[in-house]
Amino acid sequence: MPESHRPDIRKLDLFSEMSDENFQSLMHASYLQTFPPQIELITEGDSSDFLHVVVDGSVELFARWNNRETSVAIVRPISTFILAATLRDAPNLMSARTLEKSRIVLIPSEDVRRIFDEDNNFARAIVCELASGYRASIKKTKDLKLRTSLERLANYLLRQQIREGGGPEFQLQTEKKRLASYLNMTPENLSRAFKSLKPYGVEVDGSKITISNQSDLEKFARPSPLIDDKKV
Amino acid sequence: MPESHRPDIRKLDLFSEMSDENFQSLMHASYLQTFPPQIELITEGDSSDFLHVVVDGSVELFARWNNRETSVAIVRPISTFILAATLRDAPNLMSARTLEKSRIVLIPSEDVRRIFDEDNNFARAIVCELASGYRASIKKTKDLKLRTSLERLANYLLRQQIREGGGPEFQLQTEKKRLASYLNMTPENLSRAFKSLKPYGVEVDGSKITISNQSDLEKFARPSPLIDDKKV
DNA sequence: TGCAGTGATTGATAAATGTCAAACTCTCGT
DNA sequence: ACGAGAGTTTGACATTTATCAATCACTGCA
């Protein structure tokens, strides 16, 4: 793999504390590949041959069952995905597709597992990463089970607002179709849900959102650190 | 902590590979406590002072938001819970209550983290445990997002059937009220869902379930290893 | 520039799920 | 044995969410 992205990858919590030697060994075994949009990188059920690192573009993780499909996460640079399957040498539980032209580093799972065995700092970092991912997944379950779709949307908007800097105006970084699937609703319903949030001060213009009444929206959404906070 | 349960705890994947010395040290620092039914052991948001091990009885993990409550898991002997919060020294995301009189080993989180730092075998075991938990949580998300409540119930019954030995007759090990919450439905709806499954060969008598037409139920439920299998 | 294809919205309707009230059942302790 | 209280079931009804069909809006390409 060429060296250009190594410093950025090295900065990830997952890789920042491991020995130089082991990091270089991991990178040496990896491939950097560029994929066009809409390529299915992984199909659920496949064995997990590579730990993936998105260095450019974006990747959707989704799942299928019985002819239905749902969006589980959207991965943006720079982050890894499919770590748990890699470590357990188990089949991937989710499929992955590029949303746009994307550059992905593929680290062979064997090497990840080998260096996990050798490098204690790497093993510790993996524990942190897994614990975070696990907790994020629990939060998602709480969001799904405890909130109506309208409440999920309202809280999503507040989270997205923070990610985008906290101002009253920001962009949805996702097609509404995909956002609907992520929030477990139909596109039609999402469209209606946006209208239902208008009385609470949510204005929608294409993918531009304006929160014209922050406190009203927050009073409706009731965000909780135990569901919505990135940290914690 | 008295010694009687140590061999059983030692056999857990999480503890089986660590050094004797470190295991004894963990146990030495722990408490074995007996709790009456319906005691709230943990309230979400609390800091995670102890890793819990259920050695007898059963514990429900649940979450609250906005005056609503949902059942997330039921933990039966011998298993641990709240591992991710313990490791990250982060607040618990779920509350926990005893369902019946239960005996719980409380291992101070500090000691878990200390020995995690010292004992590489323990660290590896923790990675496996976290990866499994993470994957189980992803499966739960897929179950929730891709299936209707009727399909969730049908698949739950098939899973429970396997846990109980695989025969056509088995017991629900949970109150229906709690099962309803676990499956994200109301008790009224669960009651009706059981009736809707009758044409597929599901007979209900109190907490005794009889699957009188295995293949019809399976054809309806369409269980998937990537959602329903314990291993994988 | 215009056209095809996809995404987004809207309205009408259907299906799924929740709520409320009442009746019934079971368990447990007196 | 009895009664209180919780769990369960049932029916009637309300709300939420999905589906279907049509239209509109946007994008990219010939």
Coordinates of C-alpha atoms (C1' of nucleotides) in Angstrom, one line a residue:
Chain A
M1 CA 0.0 0.0 0.0
P2 CA 1.3 3.5 -0.8
E3 CA 2.3 5.6 2.1
S4 CA 0.3 8.7 1.6
H5 CA -2.6 7.8 4.0
R6 CA -0.5 6.1 6.6
P7 CA -0.2 9.1 8.9
D8 CA -4.0 9.6 9.0
I9 CA -4.6 6.0 9.7
R10 CA -1.9 5.9 12.3
K11 CA -3.8 8.7 14.1
L12 CA -6.9 6.6 14.6
D13 CA -7.3 5.5 18.2
L14 CA -7.2 2.0 17.0
F15 CA -3.7 2.3 15.6
S16 CA -2.1 5.1 17.5
E17 CA -0.6 3.2 20.4
M18 CA 0.8 0.2 18.7
S19 CA 4.5 -0.3 17.9
D20 CA 5.9 1.3 14.7
E21 CA 7.1 -2.1 13.6
N22 CA 3.7 -3.7 13.9
F23 CA 1.9 -0.8 12.3
Q24 CA 4.2 -0.9 9.3
S25 CA 3.8 -4.6 9.1
L26 CA 0.0 -4.2 9.0
M27 CA 0.2 -1.5 6.4
H28 CA 2.7 -3.5 4.4
A29 CA 0.2 -6.3 4.1
S30 CA -2.7 -4.0 3.1
Y31 CA -4.1 -2.8 -0.2
L32 CA -5.4 0.6 -1.0
Q33 CA -8.2 0.4 -3.5
T34 CA -10.5 2.9 -5.2
F35 CA -14.0 1.9 -5.8
P36 CA -16.7 3.5 -7.9
P37 CA -20.1 4.4 -6.3
Q38 CA -22.6 1.8 -5.6
I39 CA -20.2 -1.1 -5.4
E40 CA -21.1 -3.8 -2.9
L41 CA -17.9 -4.3 -1.1
I42 CA -19.2 -6.9 1.3
T43 CA -22.2 -9.1 1.3
E44 CA -23.5 -10.3 4.7
G45 CA -22.6 -13.9 5.3
D46 CA -19.2 -13.5 3.6
S47 CA -16.3 -14.4 5.7
S48 CA -14.5 -11.3 6.9
D49 CA -11.2 -11.4 5.0
F50 CA -10.3 -7.8 5.5
L51 CA -10.6 -5.1 8.1
H52 CA -11.7 -2.0 6.1
V53 CA -10.6 1.6 6.6
V54 CA -12.5 4.3 4.7
V55 CA -9.9 7.0 3.8
D56 CA -12.0 8.8 1.3
G57 CA -15.7 8.8 0.2
S58 CA -18.4 7.0 2.2
V59 CA -19.7 3.6 2.8
E60 CA -23.1 2.4 3.8
L61 CA -23.5 -0.6 6.1
F62 CA -26.9 -2.3 5.6
A63 CA -28.7 -5.6 6.1
R64 CA -31.1 -7.6 4.2
W65 CA -33.7 -10.1 5.2
N66 CA -36.6 -11.6 3.3
N67 CA -36.3 -9.2 0.5
R68 CA -36.2 -6.2 2.7
E69 CA -33.3 -3.9 3.3
T70 CA -32.3 -1.5 6.1
S71 CA -29.5 1.0 6.5
V72 CA -27.6 0.4 9.7
A73 CA -24.7 2.9 9.5
I74 CA -22.9 5.3 7.2
V75 CA -19.1 5.2 7.6
R76 CA -17.1 8.3 6.7
P77 CA -13.4 9.0 6.7
I78 CA -11.4 8.1 8.6
S79 CA -12.9 5.1 10.3
T80 CA -12.8 1.3 10.2
F81 CA -15.6 -1.1 9.9
I82 CA -16.2 -4.8 10.4
L83 CA -13.8 -5.1 13.3
A84 CA -15.8 -7.6 15.4
A85 CA -16.2 -10.1 12.5
T86 CA -12.5 -9.7 11.7
L87 CA -11.5 -10.6 15.2
R88 CA -13.8 -13.5 15.7
D89 CA -13.1 -14.8 12.2
A90 CA -16.8 -14.9 11.8
P91 CA -19.1 -14.1 8.8
N92 CA -20.0 -10.5 8.3
L93 CA -23.4 -9.6 9.7
M94 CA -23.8 -6.6 7.4
S95 CA -23.3 -5.8 3.8
A96 CA -21.4 -2.7 2.7
R97 CA -21.6 -0.6 -0.4
T98 CA -19.8 2.6 -1.5
L99 CA -22.1 5.6 -1.7
E100 CA -19.7 7.6 -3.8
K101 CA -16.3 7.0 -5.3
S102 CA -14.3 5.9 -2.3
R103 CA -10.8 4.9 -1.3
I104 CA -10.6 2.0 1.1
V105 CA -7.6 0.4 2.8
L106 CA -8.0 -3.4 3.1
I107 CA -6.1 -5.0 5.9
P108 CA -6.1 -8.8 5.8
S109 CA -7.9 -10.1 8.8
E110 CA -5.2 -12.7 9.4
D111 CA -2.7 -10.0 10.0
V112 CA -5.0 -8.0 12.3
R113 CA -5.5 -11.1 14.4
R114 CA -1.8 -12.0 14.3
I115 CA -0.7 -8.5 15.5
F116 CA -3.5 -8.4 18.0
D117 CA -1.8 -11.5 19.5
E118 CA 1.6 -9.8 19.5
D119 CA 1.0 -6.2 20.4
N120 CA -0.6 -5.5 23.7
N121 CA -1.2 -1.9 23.0
F122 CA -3.0 -2.8 19.8
A123 CA -5.1 -5.3 21.8
R124 CA -6.0 -2.7 24.3
A125 CA -7.0 -0.3 21.6
I126 CA -9.2 -3.0 20.1
V127 CA -10.9 -3.4 23.4
C128 CA -11.7 0.3 23.5
E129 CA -13.0 0.3 20.0
L130 CA -15.2 -2.7 20.5
A131 CA -16.6 -1.4 23.7
S132 CA -17.4 1.9 22.0
G133 CA -19.1 0.1 19.1
Y134 CA -21.0 -2.1 21.4
R135 CA -22.2 0.8 23.4
A136 CA -23.2 2.7 20.3
S137 CA -25.2 -0.3 19.2
I138 CA -27.0 -0.5 22.5
K139 CA -27.9 3.2 22.2
K140 CA -29.3 2.5 18.7
T141 CA -31.5 -0.2 20.2
K142 CA -32.8 2.2 22.8
D143 CA -33.5 4.8 20.2
L144 CA -35.4 2.3 18.2
K145 CA -37.4 0.7 21.0
L146 CA -38.2 3.7 23.1
R147 CA -39.0 6.4 20.5
T148 CA -41.5 6.9 17.8
S149 CA -40.2 7.7 14.3
L150 CA -41.0 11.4 14.8
E151 CA -38.9 11.4 18.0
R152 CA -36.1 9.5 16.3
L153 CA -36.0 12.1 13.5
A154 CA -36.1 15.0 15.9
N155 CA -33.2 13.6 17.9
Y156 CA -31.3 12.7 14.7
L157 CA -31.6 16.4 13.6
L158 CA -30.2 17.6 16.9
R159 CA -27.3 15.2 16.7
Q160 CA -26.6 16.1 13.1
Q161 CA -26.7 19.8 14.1
I162 CA -24.0 19.2 16.6
R163 CA -21.9 17.2 14.1
E164 CA -22.2 20.1 11.7
G165 CA -21.0 22.6 14.1
G166 CA -24.0 23.5 16.2
G167 CA -25.4 26.4 14.2
P168 CA -29.1 26.8 13.4
E169 CA -28.5 25.9 9.7
F170 CA -26.9 22.7 8.5
Q171 CA -27.0 20.1 5.8
L172 CA -28.3 16.6 5.9
Q173 CA -25.3 14.6 4.6
T174 CA -27.5 11.8 3.4
E175 CA -30.1 11.2 0.8
K176 CA -33.5 11.3 2.4
K177 CA -34.3 7.9 1.1
R178 CA -31.3 6.5 3.0
L179 CA -32.0 8.6 6.1
A180 CA -35.5 7.2 6.1
S181 CA -34.1 3.6 6.1
Y182 CA -31.6 4.5 8.8
L183 CA -34.4 5.8 11.0
N184 CA -36.5 2.8 10.2
M185 CA -39.2 4.6 8.3
T186 CA -40.4 4.9 4.7
P187 CA -39.4 7.9 2.5
E188 CA -43.1 8.9 2.5
N189 CA -43.2 8.9 6.2
L190 CA -40.0 10.8 6.6
S191 CA -41.4 13.5 4.3
R192 CA -44.5 13.7 6.5
A193 CA -42.4 13.6 9.6
F194 CA -40.5 16.7 8.5
K195 CA -43.8 18.5 8.1
S196 CA -44.9 17.4 11.6
L197 CA -41.8 19.0 13.0
K198 CA -42.5 22.3 11.4
P199 CA -44.5 23.5 14.5
Y200 CA -41.4 22.8 16.6
G201 CA -39.2 25.1 14.5
V202 CA -37.8 22.8 11.8
E203 CA -37.5 24.2 8.3
V204 CA -36.5 22.0 5.4
D205 CA -35.3 23.1 2.0
G206 CA -33.9 20.2 0.1
S207 CA -31.1 19.0 2.2
K208 CA -30.7 22.2 4.1
I209 CA -32.2 22.2 7.6
T210 CA -32.9 25.3 9.6
I211 CA -33.7 25.0 13.3
S212 CA -35.6 28.2 13.9
N213 CA -36.7 27.3 17.4
Q214 CA -34.0 25.4 19.2
S215 CA -35.7 25.1 22.5
D216 CA -39.0 24.0 21.2
L217 CA -37.4 21.2 19.2
E218 CA -35.3 20.1 22.2
K219 CA -38.4 20.2 24.4
F220 CA -40.1 17.8 21.9
A221 CA -37.1 15.6 21.2
R222 CA -35.8 15.3 24.8
P223 CA -32.4 14.1 23.8
S224 CA -30.6 12.0 26.4
P225 CA -26.9 11.6 26.8
L226 CA -27.5 7.9 27.4
I227 CA -28.9 7.5 23.9
D228 CA -27.6 10.5 21.8
D229 CA -24.2 11.5 23.1
K230 CA -21.2 10.4 21.0
K231 CA -19.0 10.3 24.0
V232 CA -20.4 8.7 27.1
Chain B
M1 CA -16.1 -13.7 48.5
P2 CA -16.7 -17.3 49.5
E3 CA -15.2 -20.0 47.3
S4 CA -18.1 -22.1 46.4
H5 CA -18.9 -20.5 43.1
R6 CA -15.4 -19.9 41.9
P7 CA -15.0 -23.0 39.8
D8 CA -18.2 -22.2 37.9
I9 CA -17.1 -18.6 37.3
R10 CA -13.6 -19.8 36.4
K11 CA -15.1 -21.9 33.6
L12 CA -16.6 -18.9 31.9
D13 CA -14.8 -18.1 28.6
L14 CA -14.1 -14.7 30.1
F15 CA -12.1 -16.1 33.0
S16 CA -10.9 -19.5 31.9
E17 CA -7.6 -18.6 30.3
M18 CA -6.2 -16.0 32.7
S19 CA -3.5 -16.9 35.3
D20 CA -4.6 -18.4 38.6
E21 CA -3.0 -15.6 40.5
N22 CA -4.9 -13.0 38.7
F23 CA -8.2 -14.9 38.9
Q24 CA -7.8 -15.3 42.6
S25 CA -6.9 -11.7 42.9
L26 CA -10.1 -10.7 41.1
M27 CA -12.2 -13.1 43.3
H28 CA -10.5 -11.9 46.4
A29 CA -11.6 -8.3 45.7
S30 CA -15.2 -9.4 44.9
Y31 CA -18.4 -9.7 46.9
L32 CA -21.1 -12.3 46.6
Q33 CA -24.5 -10.9 47.4
T34 CA -27.9 -12.3 47.5
F35 CA -30.7 -10.0 46.4
P36 CA -34.5 -10.3 46.8
P37 CA -36.7 -10.1 43.6
Q38 CA -37.4 -6.8 42.0
I39 CA -34.4 -5.0 43.3
E40 CA -32.9 -2.4 41.0
L41 CA -29.2 -3.3 41.0
I42 CA -28.2 -0.7 38.6
T43 CA -29.8 2.5 37.3
E44 CA -28.7 3.7 33.9
G45 CA -26.5 6.7 34.1
D46 CA -24.8 5.3 37.2
S47 CA -21.1 4.9 37.0
S48 CA -20.1 1.2 36.5
D49 CA -18.5 0.3 39.8
F50 CA -18.7 -3.4 39.4
L51 CA -18.7 -6.1 36.8
H52 CA -21.6 -8.3 37.7
V53 CA -21.8 -12.1 37.4
V54 CA -25.2 -13.7 37.9
V55 CA -24.5 -17.0 39.6
D56 CA -28.1 -17.8 40.6
G57 CA -31.5 -16.4 39.7
S58 CA -32.1 -14.0 36.8
V59 CA -31.6 -10.3 36.0
E60 CA -33.4 -8.1 33.5
L61 CA -31.5 -5.4 31.7
F62 CA -33.8 -2.6 30.7
A63 CA -33.8 1.0 29.6
R64 CA -36.0 4.0 30.3
W65 CA -36.7 7.1 28.4
N66 CA -39.4 9.7 28.7
N67 CA -41.4 7.6 31.1
R68 CA -41.3 4.6 28.8
E69 CA -39.4 1.4 29.6
T70 CA -38.2 -1.4 27.5
S71 CA -36.6 -4.8 28.3
V72 CA -33.3 -5.3 26.5
A73 CA -32.0 -8.6 27.8
I74 CA -32.5 -11.2 30.4
V75 CA -29.4 -12.6 32.0
R76 CA -29.3 -16.0 33.4
P77 CA -26.5 -18.0 35.2
I78 CA -23.7 -18.1 34.7
S79 CA -23.0 -14.9 32.8
T80 CA -21.6 -11.5 33.3
F81 CA -23.2 -8.1 32.4
I82 CA -22.1 -4.5 32.0
L83 CA -18.7 -5.4 30.7
A84 CA -18.3 -2.6 28.2
A85 CA -19.2 0.1 30.7
T86 CA -16.8 -1.4 33.2
L87 CA -13.9 -1.3 30.7
R88 CA -14.5 2.2 29.5
D89 CA -15.2 3.4 33.0
A90 CA -18.3 5.0 31.5
P91 CA -21.9 5.3 32.8
N92 CA -24.1 2.3 32.5
L93 CA -26.5 2.5 29.5
M94 CA -29.0 0.1 30.9
S95 CA -30.6 -0.5 34.3
A96 CA -30.7 -3.9 35.9
R97 CA -33.2 -5.5 38.2
T98 CA -33.4 -9.0 39.7
L99 CA -36.5 -10.9 38.5
E100 CA -36.2 -13.5 41.3
K101 CA -34.1 -14.0 44.4
S102 CA -30.6 -13.9 42.9
R103 CA -27.0 -14.3 43.8
I104 CA -24.6 -11.9 42.2
V105 CA -20.8 -11.7 42.3
L106 CA -19.7 -8.1 42.2
I107 CA -16.2 -7.6 40.9
P108 CA -14.9 -4.0 41.4
S109 CA -14.4 -2.4 38.0
E110 CA -11.1 -1.0 39.0
D111 CA -9.8 -4.5 39.6
V112 CA -11.1 -5.7 36.2
R113 CA -9.3 -2.8 34.5
R114 CA -6.1 -3.4 36.4
I115 CA -6.0 -7.1 35.6
F116 CA -7.0 -6.4 32.1
D117 CA -3.8 -4.4 31.9
E118 CA -1.7 -7.1 33.4
D119 CA -3.0 -10.3 32.0
N120 CA -2.9 -10.7 28.3
N121 CA -5.0 -13.8 28.2
F122 CA -7.7 -12.0 30.1
A123 CA -7.4 -9.1 27.6
R124 CA -7.9 -11.5 24.8
A125 CA -10.9 -13.1 26.4
I126 CA -12.4 -9.7 26.9
V127 CA -12.0 -9.0 23.2
C128 CA -13.9 -12.2 22.4
E129 CA -16.6 -11.4 24.8
L130 CA -17.0 -7.8 23.6
A131 CA -17.0 -8.9 19.9
S132 CA -19.7 -11.4 20.7
G133 CA -21.8 -9.0 22.6
Y134 CA -21.4 -6.4 19.9
R135 CA -22.4 -8.9 17.2
A136 CA -25.4 -10.0 19.3
S137 CA -26.5 -6.4 19.5
I138 CA -26.2 -5.9 15.7
K139 CA -28.4 -9.0 15.3
K140 CA -30.9 -7.5 17.6
T141 CA -31.0 -4.3 15.5
K142 CA -31.6 -6.3 12.4
D143 CA -34.4 -8.3 14.1
L144 CA -36.0 -5.0 15.1
K145 CA -35.7 -3.2 11.8
L146 CA -36.3 -5.9 9.3
R147 CA -39.1 -7.9 10.9
T148 CA -42.7 -7.2 12.0
S149 CA -43.7 -8.0 15.5
L150 CA -45.3 -11.2 14.3
E151 CA -42.1 -12.3 12.6
R152 CA -40.1 -11.4 15.7
L153 CA -42.3 -13.5 17.8
A154 CA -42.2 -16.5 15.4
N155 CA -38.4 -16.4 15.3
Y156 CA -38.2 -15.9 19.1
L157 CA -40.2 -19.1 19.5
L158 CA -37.9 -21.0 17.2
R159 CA -34.8 -19.8 19.1
Q160 CA -36.4 -20.6 22.5
Q161 CA -37.4 -24.0 21.2
I162 CA -33.7 -24.7 20.4
R163 CA -32.5 -23.3 23.8
E164 CA -35.0 -25.7 25.5
G165 CA -33.7 -28.7 23.7
G166 CA -35.4 -28.6 20.3
G167 CA -38.6 -30.7 21.1
P168 CA -42.0 -29.6 19.9
E169 CA -43.0 -28.7 23.5
F170 CA -41.2 -26.2 25.6
Q171 CA -41.7 -23.4 28.2
L172 CA -41.5 -19.7 27.8
Q173 CA -39.0 -18.8 30.6
T174 CA -40.3 -15.3 30.8
E175 CA -43.5 -13.6 31.8
K176 CA -45.5 -12.6 28.7
K177 CA -45.5 -9.0 29.8
R178 CA -41.7 -9.0 29.8
L179 CA -41.5 -11.0 26.6
A180 CA -43.7 -8.4 25.0
S181 CA -41.4 -5.6 26.1
Y182 CA -38.4 -7.6 24.9
L183 CA -40.0 -8.0 21.5
N184 CA -41.0 -4.4 21.4
M185 CA -44.8 -4.9 21.5
T186 CA -47.6 -4.4 24.0
P187 CA -48.9 -7.3 26.1
E188 CA -52.2 -7.0 24.3
N189 CA -50.5 -7.3 20.9
L190 CA -48.4 -10.3 22.0
S191 CA -51.6 -12.0 23.0
R192 CA -53.0 -11.4 19.6
A193 CA -49.8 -12.3 17.9
F194 CA -49.9 -15.8 19.5
K195 CA -53.4 -16.2 18.1
S196 CA -52.2 -15.1 14.7
L197 CA -49.5 -17.8 14.8
K198 CA -52.0 -20.6 15.5
P199 CA -52.6 -21.3 11.7
Y200 CA -48.8 -21.9 11.5
G201 CA -49.0 -24.5 14.2
V202 CA -48.3 -22.7 17.4
E203 CA -50.3 -23.7 20.4
V204 CA -50.2 -21.8 23.7
D205 CA -51.3 -23.0 27.1
G206 CA -50.1 -20.5 29.7
S207 CA -46.3 -20.6 29.4
K208 CA -46.3 -23.9 27.6
I209 CA -45.7 -23.7 23.9
T210 CA -46.4 -26.5 21.5
I211 CA -45.1 -26.3 17.9
S212 CA -47.5 -28.7 16.2
N213 CA -46.3 -27.8 12.7
Q214 CA -42.6 -27.1 12.7
S215 CA -42.2 -26.6 9.0
D216 CA -45.1 -24.3 8.6
L217 CA -43.8 -22.1 11.4
E218 CA -40.3 -22.1 9.9
K219 CA -41.7 -21.2 6.5
F220 CA -43.4 -18.2 8.0
A221 CA -40.5 -17.2 10.3
R222 CA -37.7 -17.6 7.9
P223 CA -35.0 -17.7 10.6
S224 CA -31.6 -16.6 9.4
P225 CA -28.2 -17.6 10.9
L226 CA -27.1 -14.0 10.5
I227 CA -29.9 -12.8 12.9
D228 CA -30.9 -15.8 15.0
D229 CA -27.9 -18.1 15.5
K230 CA -26.3 -18.0 18.9
K231 CA -22.9 -18.9 17.4
V232 CA -21.9 -17.2 14.1
Chain C
dT1 C1' -31.5 21.8 -24.7
dG2 C1' -34.3 18.1 -23.8
dC3 C1' -35.1 13.6 -22.0
dA4 C1' -34.7 9.6 -18.9
dG5 C1' -34.2 8.0 -14.6
dT6 C1' -34.2 8.6 -9.8
dG7 C1' -35.5 10.8 -5.7
dA8 C1' -39.0 13.5 -3.2
dT9 C1' -43.6 14.8 -2.1
dT10 C1' -48.6 14.3 -1.8
dG11 C1' -53.1 12.2 -1.3
dA12 C1' -55.9 8.2 -0.6
dT13 C1' -56.2 4.0 1.6
dA14 C1' -54.8 -0.2 4.2
dA15 C1' -52.3 -2.6 7.6
dA16 C1' -50.0 -2.7 11.9
dT17 C1' -49.7 -1.4 16.4
dG18 C1' -51.1 1.0 20.6
dT19 C1' -54.6 2.5 24.1
dC20 C1' -58.4 2.0 27.1
dA21 C1' -61.7 -0.6 29.6
dA22 C1' -63.5 -4.7 31.2
dA23 C1' -63.4 -9.5 32.2
dC24 C1' -60.9 -13.4 33.4
dT25 C1' -57.1 -16.2 35.5
dC26 C1' -53.5 -17.3 38.3
dT27 C1' -50.7 -16.9 42.4
dC28 C1' -49.8 -15.9 47.0
dG29 C1' -50.4 -15.1 51.6
dT30 C1' -53.7 -14.8 55.4
Chain D
dA1 C1' -60.8 -21.5 51.4
dC2 C1' -60.7 -16.7 50.4
dG3 C1' -59.6 -12.3 48.6
dA4 C1' -56.2 -8.9 46.9
dG5 C1' -53.3 -7.9 43.3
dA6 C1' -50.9 -8.7 39.3
dG7 C1' -50.8 -10.8 34.8
dT8 C1' -53.4 -12.1 30.7
dT9 C1' -57.0 -11.9 27.4
dT10 C1' -60.6 -9.7 24.7
dG11 C1' -63.2 -6.2 22.3
dA12 C1' -63.7 -1.5 20.7
dC13 C1' -61.4 2.1 19.0
dA14 C1' -57.4 5.5 18.0
dT15 C1' -53.0 6.3 16.3
dT16 C1' -49.0 5.3 13.8
dT17 C1' -47.0 3.6 9.9
dA18 C1' -46.9 1.4 5.4
dT19 C1' -48.5 0.9 0.6
dC20 C1' -50.0 2.4 -3.8
dA21 C1' -50.4 5.7 -7.3
dA22 C1' -49.6 10.1 -9.2
dT23 C1' -47.1 14.2 -9.6
dC24 C1' -43.3 17.1 -9.1
dA25 C1' -38.2 18.1 -8.8
dC26 C1' -33.7 17.3 -9.6
dT27 C1' -29.6 15.3 -12.0
dG28 C1' -26.8 13.8 -15.5
dC29 C1' -26.1 12.7 -20.0
dA30 C1' -26.9 12.4 -25.1

